[in-house]
PDB file of C-alpha atoms in Angstrom:
ATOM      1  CA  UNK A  20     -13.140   5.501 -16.885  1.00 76.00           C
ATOM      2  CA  UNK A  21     -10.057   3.331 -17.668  1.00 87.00           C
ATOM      3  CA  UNK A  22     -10.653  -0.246 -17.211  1.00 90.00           C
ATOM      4  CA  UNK A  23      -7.840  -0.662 -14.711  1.00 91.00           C
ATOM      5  CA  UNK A  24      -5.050  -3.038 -15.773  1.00 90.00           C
ATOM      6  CA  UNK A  25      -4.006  -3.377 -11.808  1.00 91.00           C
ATOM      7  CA  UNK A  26      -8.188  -4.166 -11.008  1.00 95.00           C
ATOM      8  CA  UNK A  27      -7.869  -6.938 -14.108  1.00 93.00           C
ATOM      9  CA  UNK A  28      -5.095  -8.921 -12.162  1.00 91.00           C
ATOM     10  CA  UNK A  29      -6.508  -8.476  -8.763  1.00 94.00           C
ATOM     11  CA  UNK A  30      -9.834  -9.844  -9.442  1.00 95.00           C
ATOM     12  CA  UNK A  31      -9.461 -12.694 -10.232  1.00 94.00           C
ATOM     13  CA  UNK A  32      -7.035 -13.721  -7.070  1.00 94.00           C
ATOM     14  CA  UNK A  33      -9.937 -12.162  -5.186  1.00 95.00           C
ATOM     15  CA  UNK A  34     -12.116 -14.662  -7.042  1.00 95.00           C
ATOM     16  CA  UNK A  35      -9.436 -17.113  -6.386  1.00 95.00           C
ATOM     17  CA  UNK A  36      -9.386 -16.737  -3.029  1.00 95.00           C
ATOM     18  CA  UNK A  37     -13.455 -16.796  -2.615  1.00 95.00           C
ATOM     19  CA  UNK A  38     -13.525 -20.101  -4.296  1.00 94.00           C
ATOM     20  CA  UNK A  39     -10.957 -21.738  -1.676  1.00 93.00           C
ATOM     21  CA  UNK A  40      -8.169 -21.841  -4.287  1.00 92.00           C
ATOM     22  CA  UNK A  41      -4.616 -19.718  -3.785  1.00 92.00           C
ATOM     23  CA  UNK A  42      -4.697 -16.423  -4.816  1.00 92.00           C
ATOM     24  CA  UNK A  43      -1.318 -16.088  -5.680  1.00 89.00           C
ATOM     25  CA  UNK A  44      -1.213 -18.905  -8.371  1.00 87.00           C
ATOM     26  CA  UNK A  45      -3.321 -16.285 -10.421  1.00 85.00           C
ATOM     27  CA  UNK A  46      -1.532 -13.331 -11.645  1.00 75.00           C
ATOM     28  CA  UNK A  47       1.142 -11.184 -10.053  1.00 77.00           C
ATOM     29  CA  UNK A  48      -0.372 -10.491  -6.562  1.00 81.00           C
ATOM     30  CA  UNK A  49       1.233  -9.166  -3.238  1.00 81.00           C
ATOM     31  CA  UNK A  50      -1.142  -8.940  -0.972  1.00 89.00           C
ATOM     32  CA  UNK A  51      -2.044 -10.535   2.140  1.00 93.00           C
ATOM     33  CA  UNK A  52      -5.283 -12.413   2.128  1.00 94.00           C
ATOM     34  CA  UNK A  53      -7.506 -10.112   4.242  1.00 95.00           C
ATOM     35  CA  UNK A  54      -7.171  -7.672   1.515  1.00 96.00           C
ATOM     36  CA  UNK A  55      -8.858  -9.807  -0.407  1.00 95.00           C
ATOM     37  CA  UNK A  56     -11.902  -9.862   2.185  1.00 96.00           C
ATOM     38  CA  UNK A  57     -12.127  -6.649   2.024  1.00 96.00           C
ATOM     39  CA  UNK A  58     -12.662  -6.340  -1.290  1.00 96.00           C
ATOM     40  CA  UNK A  59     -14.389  -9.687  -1.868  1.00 96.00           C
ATOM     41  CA  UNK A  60     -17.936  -7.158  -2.468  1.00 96.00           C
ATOM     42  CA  UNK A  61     -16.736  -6.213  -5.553  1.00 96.00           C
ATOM     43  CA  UNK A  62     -16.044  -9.442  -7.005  1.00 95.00           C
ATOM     44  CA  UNK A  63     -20.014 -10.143  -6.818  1.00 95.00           C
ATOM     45  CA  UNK A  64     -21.070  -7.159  -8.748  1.00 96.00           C
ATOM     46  CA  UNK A  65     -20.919  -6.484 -12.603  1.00 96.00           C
ATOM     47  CA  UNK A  66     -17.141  -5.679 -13.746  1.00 96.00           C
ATOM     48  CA  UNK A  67     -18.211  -1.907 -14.272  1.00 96.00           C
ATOM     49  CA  UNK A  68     -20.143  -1.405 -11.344  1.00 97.00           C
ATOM     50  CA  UNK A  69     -17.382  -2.946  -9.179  1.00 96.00           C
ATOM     51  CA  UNK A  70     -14.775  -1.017 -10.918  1.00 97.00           C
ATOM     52  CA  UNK A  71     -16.881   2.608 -10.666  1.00 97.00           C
ATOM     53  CA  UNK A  72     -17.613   1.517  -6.940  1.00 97.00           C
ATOM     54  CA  UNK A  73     -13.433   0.640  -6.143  1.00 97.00           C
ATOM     55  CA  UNK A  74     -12.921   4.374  -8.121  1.00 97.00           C
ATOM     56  CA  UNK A  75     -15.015   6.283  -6.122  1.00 97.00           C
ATOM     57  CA  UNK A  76     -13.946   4.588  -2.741  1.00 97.00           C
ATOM     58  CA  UNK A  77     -10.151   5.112  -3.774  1.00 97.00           C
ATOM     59  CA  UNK A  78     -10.792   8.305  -4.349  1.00 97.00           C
ATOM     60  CA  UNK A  79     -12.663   9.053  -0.547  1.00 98.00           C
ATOM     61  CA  UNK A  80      -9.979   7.373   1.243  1.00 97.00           C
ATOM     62  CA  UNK A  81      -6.917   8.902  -0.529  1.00 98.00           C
ATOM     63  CA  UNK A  82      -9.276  12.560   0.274  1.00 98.00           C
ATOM     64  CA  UNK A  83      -9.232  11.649   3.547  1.00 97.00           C
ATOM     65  CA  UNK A  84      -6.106  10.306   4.498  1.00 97.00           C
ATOM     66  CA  UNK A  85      -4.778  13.676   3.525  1.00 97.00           C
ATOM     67  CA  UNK A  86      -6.747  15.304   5.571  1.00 97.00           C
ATOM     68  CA  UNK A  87      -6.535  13.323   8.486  1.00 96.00           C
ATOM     69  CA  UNK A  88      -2.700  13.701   7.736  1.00 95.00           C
ATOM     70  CA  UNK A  89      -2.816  17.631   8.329  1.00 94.00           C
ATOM     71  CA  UNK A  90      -2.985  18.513   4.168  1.00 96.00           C
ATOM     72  CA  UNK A  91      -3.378  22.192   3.173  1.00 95.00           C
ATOM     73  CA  UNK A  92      -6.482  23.140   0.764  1.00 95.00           C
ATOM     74  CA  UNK A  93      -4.156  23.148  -2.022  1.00 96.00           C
ATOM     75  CA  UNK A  94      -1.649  20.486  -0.499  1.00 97.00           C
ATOM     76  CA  UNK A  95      -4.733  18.107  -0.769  1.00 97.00           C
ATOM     77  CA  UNK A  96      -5.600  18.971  -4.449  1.00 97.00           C
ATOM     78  CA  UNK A  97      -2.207  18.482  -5.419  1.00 97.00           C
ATOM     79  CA  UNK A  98      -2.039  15.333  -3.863  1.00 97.00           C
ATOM     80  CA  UNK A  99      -5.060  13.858  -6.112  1.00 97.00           C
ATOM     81  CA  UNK A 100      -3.766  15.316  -8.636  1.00 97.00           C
ATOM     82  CA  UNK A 101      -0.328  13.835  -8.778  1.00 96.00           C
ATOM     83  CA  UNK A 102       0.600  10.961 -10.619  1.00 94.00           C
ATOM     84  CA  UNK A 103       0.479   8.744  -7.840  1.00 95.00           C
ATOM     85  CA  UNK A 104      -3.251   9.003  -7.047  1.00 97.00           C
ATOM     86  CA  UNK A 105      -3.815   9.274 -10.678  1.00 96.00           C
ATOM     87  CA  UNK A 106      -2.071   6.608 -11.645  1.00 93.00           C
ATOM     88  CA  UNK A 107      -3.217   4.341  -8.909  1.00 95.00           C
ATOM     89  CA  UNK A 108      -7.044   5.466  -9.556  1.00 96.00           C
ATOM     90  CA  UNK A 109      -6.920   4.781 -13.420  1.00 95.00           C
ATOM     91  CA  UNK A 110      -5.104   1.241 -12.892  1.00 93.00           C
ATOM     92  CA  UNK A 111      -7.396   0.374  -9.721  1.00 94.00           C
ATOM     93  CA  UNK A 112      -4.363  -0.537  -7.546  1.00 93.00           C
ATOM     94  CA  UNK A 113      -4.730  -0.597  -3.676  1.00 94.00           C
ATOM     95  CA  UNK A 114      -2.549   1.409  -2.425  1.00 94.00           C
ATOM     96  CA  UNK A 115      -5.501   3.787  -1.148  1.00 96.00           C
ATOM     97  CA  UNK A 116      -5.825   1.132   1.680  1.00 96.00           C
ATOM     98  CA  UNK A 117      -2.076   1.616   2.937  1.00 94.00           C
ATOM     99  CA  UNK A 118      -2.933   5.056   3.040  1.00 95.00           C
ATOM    100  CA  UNK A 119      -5.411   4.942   5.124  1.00 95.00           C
ATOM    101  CA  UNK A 120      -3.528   2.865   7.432  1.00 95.00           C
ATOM    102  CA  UNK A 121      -0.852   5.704   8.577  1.00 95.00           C
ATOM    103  CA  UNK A 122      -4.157   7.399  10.663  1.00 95.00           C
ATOM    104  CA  UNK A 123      -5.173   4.484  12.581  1.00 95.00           C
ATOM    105  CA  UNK A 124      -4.427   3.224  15.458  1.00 95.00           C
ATOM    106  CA  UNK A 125      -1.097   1.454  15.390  1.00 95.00           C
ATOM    107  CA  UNK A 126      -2.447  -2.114  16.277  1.00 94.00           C
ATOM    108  CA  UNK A 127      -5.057  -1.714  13.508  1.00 96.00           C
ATOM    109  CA  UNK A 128      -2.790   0.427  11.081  1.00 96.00           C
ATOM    110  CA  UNK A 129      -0.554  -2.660  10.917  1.00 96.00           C
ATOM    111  CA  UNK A 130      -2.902  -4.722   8.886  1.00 96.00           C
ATOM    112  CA  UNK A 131      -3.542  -2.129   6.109  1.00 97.00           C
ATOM    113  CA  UNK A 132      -0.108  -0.802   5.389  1.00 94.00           C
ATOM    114  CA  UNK A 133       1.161  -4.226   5.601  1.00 93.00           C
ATOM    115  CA  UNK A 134      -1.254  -5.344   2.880  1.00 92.00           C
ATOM    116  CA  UNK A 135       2.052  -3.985   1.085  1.00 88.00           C
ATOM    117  CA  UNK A 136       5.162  -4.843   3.125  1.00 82.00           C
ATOM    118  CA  UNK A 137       7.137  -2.812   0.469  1.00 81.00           C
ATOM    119  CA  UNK A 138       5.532   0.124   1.916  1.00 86.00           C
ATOM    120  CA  UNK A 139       4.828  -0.604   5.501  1.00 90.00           C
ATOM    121  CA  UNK A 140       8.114  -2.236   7.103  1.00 92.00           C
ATOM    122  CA  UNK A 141       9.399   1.282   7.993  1.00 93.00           C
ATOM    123  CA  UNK A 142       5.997   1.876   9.877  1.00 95.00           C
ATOM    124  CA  UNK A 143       6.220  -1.334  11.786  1.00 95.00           C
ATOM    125  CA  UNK A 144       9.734  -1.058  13.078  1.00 95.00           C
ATOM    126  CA  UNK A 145       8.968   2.644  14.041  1.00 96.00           C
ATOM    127  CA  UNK A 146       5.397   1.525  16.329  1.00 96.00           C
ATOM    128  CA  UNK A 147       7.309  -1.534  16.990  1.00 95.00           C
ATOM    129  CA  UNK A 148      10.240   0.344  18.337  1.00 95.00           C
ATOM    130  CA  UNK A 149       8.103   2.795  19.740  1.00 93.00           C
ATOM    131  CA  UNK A 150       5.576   0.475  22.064  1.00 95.00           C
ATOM    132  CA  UNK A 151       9.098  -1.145  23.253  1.00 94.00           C
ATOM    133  CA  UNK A 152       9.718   2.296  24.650  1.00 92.00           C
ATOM    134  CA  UNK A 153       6.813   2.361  26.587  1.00 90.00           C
ATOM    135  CA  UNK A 154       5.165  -0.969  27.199  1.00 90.00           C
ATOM    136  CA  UNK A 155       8.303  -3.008  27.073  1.00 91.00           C
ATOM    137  CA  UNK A 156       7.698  -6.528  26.067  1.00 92.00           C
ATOM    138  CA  UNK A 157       3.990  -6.929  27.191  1.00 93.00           C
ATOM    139  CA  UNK A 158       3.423  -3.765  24.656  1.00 93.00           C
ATOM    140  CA  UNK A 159       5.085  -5.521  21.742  1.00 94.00           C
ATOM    141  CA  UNK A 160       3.373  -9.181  22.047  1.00 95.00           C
ATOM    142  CA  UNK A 161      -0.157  -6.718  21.908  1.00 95.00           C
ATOM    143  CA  UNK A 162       1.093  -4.915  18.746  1.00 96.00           C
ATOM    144  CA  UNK A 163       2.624  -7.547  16.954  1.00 95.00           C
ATOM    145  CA  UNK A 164       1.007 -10.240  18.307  1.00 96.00           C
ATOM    146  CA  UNK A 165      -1.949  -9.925  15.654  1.00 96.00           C
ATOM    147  CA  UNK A 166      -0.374  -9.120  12.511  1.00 95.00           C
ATOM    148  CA  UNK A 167       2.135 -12.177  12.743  1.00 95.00           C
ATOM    149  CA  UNK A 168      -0.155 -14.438  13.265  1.00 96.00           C
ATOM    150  CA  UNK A 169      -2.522 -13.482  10.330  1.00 95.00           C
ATOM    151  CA  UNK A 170       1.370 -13.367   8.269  1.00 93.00           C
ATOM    152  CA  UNK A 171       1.832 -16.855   9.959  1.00 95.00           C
ATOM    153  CA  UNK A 172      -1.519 -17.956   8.936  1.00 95.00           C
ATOM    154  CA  UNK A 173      -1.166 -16.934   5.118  1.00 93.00           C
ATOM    155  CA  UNK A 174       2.365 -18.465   5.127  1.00 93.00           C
ATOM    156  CA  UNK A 175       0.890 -22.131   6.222  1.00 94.00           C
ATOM    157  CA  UNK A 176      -1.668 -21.305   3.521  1.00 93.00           C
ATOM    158  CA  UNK A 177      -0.392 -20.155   0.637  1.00 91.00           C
ATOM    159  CA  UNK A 178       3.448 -20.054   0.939  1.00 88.00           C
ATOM    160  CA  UNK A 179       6.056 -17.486   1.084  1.00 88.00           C
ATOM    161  CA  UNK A 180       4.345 -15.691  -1.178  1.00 84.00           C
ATOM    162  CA  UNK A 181       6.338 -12.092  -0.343  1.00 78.00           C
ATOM    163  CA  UNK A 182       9.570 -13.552  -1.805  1.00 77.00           C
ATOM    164  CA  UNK A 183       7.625 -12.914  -5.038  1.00 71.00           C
ATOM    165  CA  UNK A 184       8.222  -9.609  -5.230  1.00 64.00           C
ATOM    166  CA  UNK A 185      12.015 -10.134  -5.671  1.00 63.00           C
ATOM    167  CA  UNK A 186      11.306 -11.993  -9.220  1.00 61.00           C
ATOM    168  CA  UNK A 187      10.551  -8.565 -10.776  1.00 57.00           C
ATOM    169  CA  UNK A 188      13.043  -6.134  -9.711  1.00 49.00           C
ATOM    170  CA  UNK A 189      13.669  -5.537 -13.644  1.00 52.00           C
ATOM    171  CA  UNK A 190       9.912  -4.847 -14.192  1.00 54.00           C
ATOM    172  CA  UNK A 191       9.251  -1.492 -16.289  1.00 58.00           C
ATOM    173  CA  UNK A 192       7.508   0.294 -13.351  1.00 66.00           C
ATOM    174  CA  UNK A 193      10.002  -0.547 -10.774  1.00 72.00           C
ATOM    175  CA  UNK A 194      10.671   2.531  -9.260  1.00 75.00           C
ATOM    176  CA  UNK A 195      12.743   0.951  -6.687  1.00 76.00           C
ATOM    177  CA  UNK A 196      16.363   2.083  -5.406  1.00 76.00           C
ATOM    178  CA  UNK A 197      16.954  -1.527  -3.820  1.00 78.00           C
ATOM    179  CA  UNK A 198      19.875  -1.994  -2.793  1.00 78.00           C
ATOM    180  CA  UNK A 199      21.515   1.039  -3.191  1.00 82.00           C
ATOM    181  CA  UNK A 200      18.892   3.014  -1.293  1.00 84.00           C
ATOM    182  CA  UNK A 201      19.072   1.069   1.899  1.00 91.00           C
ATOM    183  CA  UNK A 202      21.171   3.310   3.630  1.00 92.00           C
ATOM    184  CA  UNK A 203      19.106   6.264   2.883  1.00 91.00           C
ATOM    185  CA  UNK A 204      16.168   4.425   4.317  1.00 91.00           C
ATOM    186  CA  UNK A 205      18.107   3.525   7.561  1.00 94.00           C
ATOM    187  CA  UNK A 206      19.166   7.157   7.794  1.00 95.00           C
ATOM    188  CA  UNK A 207      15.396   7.875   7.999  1.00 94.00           C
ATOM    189  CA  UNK A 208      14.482   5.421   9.820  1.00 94.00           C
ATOM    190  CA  UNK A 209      17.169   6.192  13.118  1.00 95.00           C
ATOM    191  CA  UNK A 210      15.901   9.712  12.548  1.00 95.00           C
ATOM    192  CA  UNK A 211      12.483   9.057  13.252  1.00 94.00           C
ATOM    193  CA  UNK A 212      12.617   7.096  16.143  1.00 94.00           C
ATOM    194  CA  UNK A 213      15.373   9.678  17.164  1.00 93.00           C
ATOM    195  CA  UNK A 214      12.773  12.464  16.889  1.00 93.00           C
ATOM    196  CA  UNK A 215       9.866  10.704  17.258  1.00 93.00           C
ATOM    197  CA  UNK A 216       8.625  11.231  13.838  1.00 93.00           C
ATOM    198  CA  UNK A 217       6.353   8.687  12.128  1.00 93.00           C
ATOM    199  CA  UNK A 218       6.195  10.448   8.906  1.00 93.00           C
ATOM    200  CA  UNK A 219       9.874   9.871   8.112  1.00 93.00           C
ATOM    201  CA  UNK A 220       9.097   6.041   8.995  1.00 94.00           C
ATOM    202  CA  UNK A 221       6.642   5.751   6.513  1.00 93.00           C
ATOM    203  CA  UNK A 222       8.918   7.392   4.029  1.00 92.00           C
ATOM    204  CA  UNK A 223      12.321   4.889   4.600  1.00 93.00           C
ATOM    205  CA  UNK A 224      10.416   2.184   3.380  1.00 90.00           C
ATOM    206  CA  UNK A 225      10.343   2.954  -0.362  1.00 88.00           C
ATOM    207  CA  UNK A 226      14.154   2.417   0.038  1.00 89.00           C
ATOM    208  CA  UNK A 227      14.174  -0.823   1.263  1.00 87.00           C
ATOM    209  CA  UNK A 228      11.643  -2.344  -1.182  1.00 81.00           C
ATOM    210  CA  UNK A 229      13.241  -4.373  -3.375  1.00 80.00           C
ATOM    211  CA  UNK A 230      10.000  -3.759  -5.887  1.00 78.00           C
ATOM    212  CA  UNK A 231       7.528  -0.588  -5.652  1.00 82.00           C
ATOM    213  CA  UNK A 232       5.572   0.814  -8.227  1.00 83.00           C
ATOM    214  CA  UNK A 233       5.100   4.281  -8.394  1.00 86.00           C
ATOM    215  CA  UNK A 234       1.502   4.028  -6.782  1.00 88.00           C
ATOM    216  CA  UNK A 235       3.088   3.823  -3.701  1.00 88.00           C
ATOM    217  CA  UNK A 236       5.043   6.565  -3.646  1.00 92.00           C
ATOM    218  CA  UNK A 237       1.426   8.289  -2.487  1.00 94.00           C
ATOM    219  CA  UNK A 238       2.494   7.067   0.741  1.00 93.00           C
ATOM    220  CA  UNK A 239       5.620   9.459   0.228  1.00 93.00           C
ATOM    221  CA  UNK A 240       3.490  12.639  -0.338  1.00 95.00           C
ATOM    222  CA  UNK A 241       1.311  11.632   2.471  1.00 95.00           C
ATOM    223  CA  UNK A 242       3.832  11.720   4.857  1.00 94.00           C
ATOM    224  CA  UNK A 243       5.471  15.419   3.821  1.00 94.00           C
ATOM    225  CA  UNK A 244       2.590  17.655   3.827  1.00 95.00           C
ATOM    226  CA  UNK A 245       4.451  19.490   7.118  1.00 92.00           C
ATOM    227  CA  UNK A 246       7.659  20.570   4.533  1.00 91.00           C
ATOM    228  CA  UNK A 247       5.849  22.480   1.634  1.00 93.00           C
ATOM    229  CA  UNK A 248       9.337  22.266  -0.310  1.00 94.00           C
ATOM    230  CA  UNK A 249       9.847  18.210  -0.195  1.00 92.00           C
ATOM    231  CA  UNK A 250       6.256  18.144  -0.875  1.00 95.00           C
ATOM    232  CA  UNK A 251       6.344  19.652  -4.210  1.00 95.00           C
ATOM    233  CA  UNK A 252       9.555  18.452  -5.568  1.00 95.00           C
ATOM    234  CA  UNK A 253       8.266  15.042  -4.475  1.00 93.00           C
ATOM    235  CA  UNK A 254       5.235  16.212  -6.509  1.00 95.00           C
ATOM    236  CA  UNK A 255       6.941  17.207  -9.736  1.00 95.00           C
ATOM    237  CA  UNK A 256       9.684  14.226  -9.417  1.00 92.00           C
ATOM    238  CA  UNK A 257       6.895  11.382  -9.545  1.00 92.00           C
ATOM    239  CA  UNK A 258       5.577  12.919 -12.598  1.00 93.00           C
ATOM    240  CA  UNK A 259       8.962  13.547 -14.452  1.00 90.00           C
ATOM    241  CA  UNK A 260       8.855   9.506 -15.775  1.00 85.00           C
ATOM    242  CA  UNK A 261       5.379   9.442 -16.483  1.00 84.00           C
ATOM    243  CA  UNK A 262       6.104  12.398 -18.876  1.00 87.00           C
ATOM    244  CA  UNK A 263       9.471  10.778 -20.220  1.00 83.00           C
ATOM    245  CA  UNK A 264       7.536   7.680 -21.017  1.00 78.00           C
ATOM    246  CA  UNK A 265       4.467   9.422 -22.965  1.00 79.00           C
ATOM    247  CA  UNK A 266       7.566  11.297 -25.096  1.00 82.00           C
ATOM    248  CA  UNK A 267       9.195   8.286 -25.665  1.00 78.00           C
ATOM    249  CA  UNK A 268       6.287   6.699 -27.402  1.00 72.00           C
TER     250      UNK A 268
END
């Protein structure tokens, strides 16, 4: 099992953040602190038992989400198998908790694919948009009413630490189309709340993310199972750089 380069920077913030010191003054972090609680029972085991234990779980919730999220038999093999998941698995990233955000209930979903606001923004303006629809104002304070404080809370803490992301836009696995994908992603996003459609939500926000790594893009697959086509040129796009860099070496 690879070691995990992603796993190697996020422990110790984890660690950081258990001792009562700032997580983000260790490493190149982007994650709110809950998802460090979460994963604060690895940090007391062994290195390789924590790191077999963080593969295996990855690997159950990415299985899941894509069933949850209406994946064929083969739609759902493909989707471990693309570089994504693969990639994400080998470098013990966290983008498996995002995932398994876009199932849950809304008020509850916010917290998980927010533990990447690269990936989740489109998600919250969609529920946000769509509990104004309903609920009006009342509706809105009980949606967002959680999540900002726990945002407001880690701010007071620790800083604007999200601003971070926008000191390594020229990082080698930036696979981000910032800014010249924004009005794709605002395309997508009208569309869904247009139609209703939660899955193009979840995919506008890779275009307004000023710094994604191509982990995240699982979120993308995730939310095109329903168009077999998208779905597998999504597929064979993500894995087109992957194979350019192992030929340029």
């Amino acid at each position: 099992m690879p070691i995990g380069l992603d796993w190697l920077n996020i422990l110790p913030s984890v660690k950081e953040f258990l001792s009562g010191g700032n997580p983000y003054s260790v490493g190149q972090v982007f994650e709110p602190f809950w998802t460090y609680i979460i994963l604060s029972p690895l940090a007391f085991l062994p290195f390789w038992v924590g790191r077999v234990i963080l593969f295996l779980v990855s690997l159950i919730v990415f299985a899941y989400s894509a069933i949850r999220l209406g994946a064929t038999k083969w739609q759902l093999i493909a989707f471990i198998l693309s570089s994504a998941v693969v990639g994400c698995l080998n470098n013990g990233n966290l983008d498996w908790l995002v995932t398994a955000g876009l199932w849950m209930p809304p008020q509850i979903g916010l917290f998980f694919v927010m533990m990447k606001p690269q990936v989740g923004i489109g998600l919250l303006i969609f529920w946000s948009w769509q509990t104004w629809k309903n609920d009006k104002f009342p509706g809105l304070i009980k949606l967002l009413g959680p999540i900002s404080l726990a945002y407001l809370i880690s701010f007071w803490l620790y800083g604007l630490w999200p601003l971070r992301m926008f000191s390594l836009p020229d990082a080698d696995i930036n696979m981000s189309t910032f800014p010249y994908g924004i009005w794709a992603g605002l395309a997508l996003l009208y569309i869904s709340m247009k139609d209703n459609d939660k899955n193009l939500a979840a995919i506008s926000s890779v275009f307004f993310a000023p710094y994604i790594s191509q982990f995240s893009y699982s979120v993308v697959l995730l939310s095109s199972f329903k168009n077999k086509i998208v779905f597998a040129l999504i597929w064979v796009g993500l894995w087109i750089p992957v194979l350019m860099r192992v030929l340029s070496r």
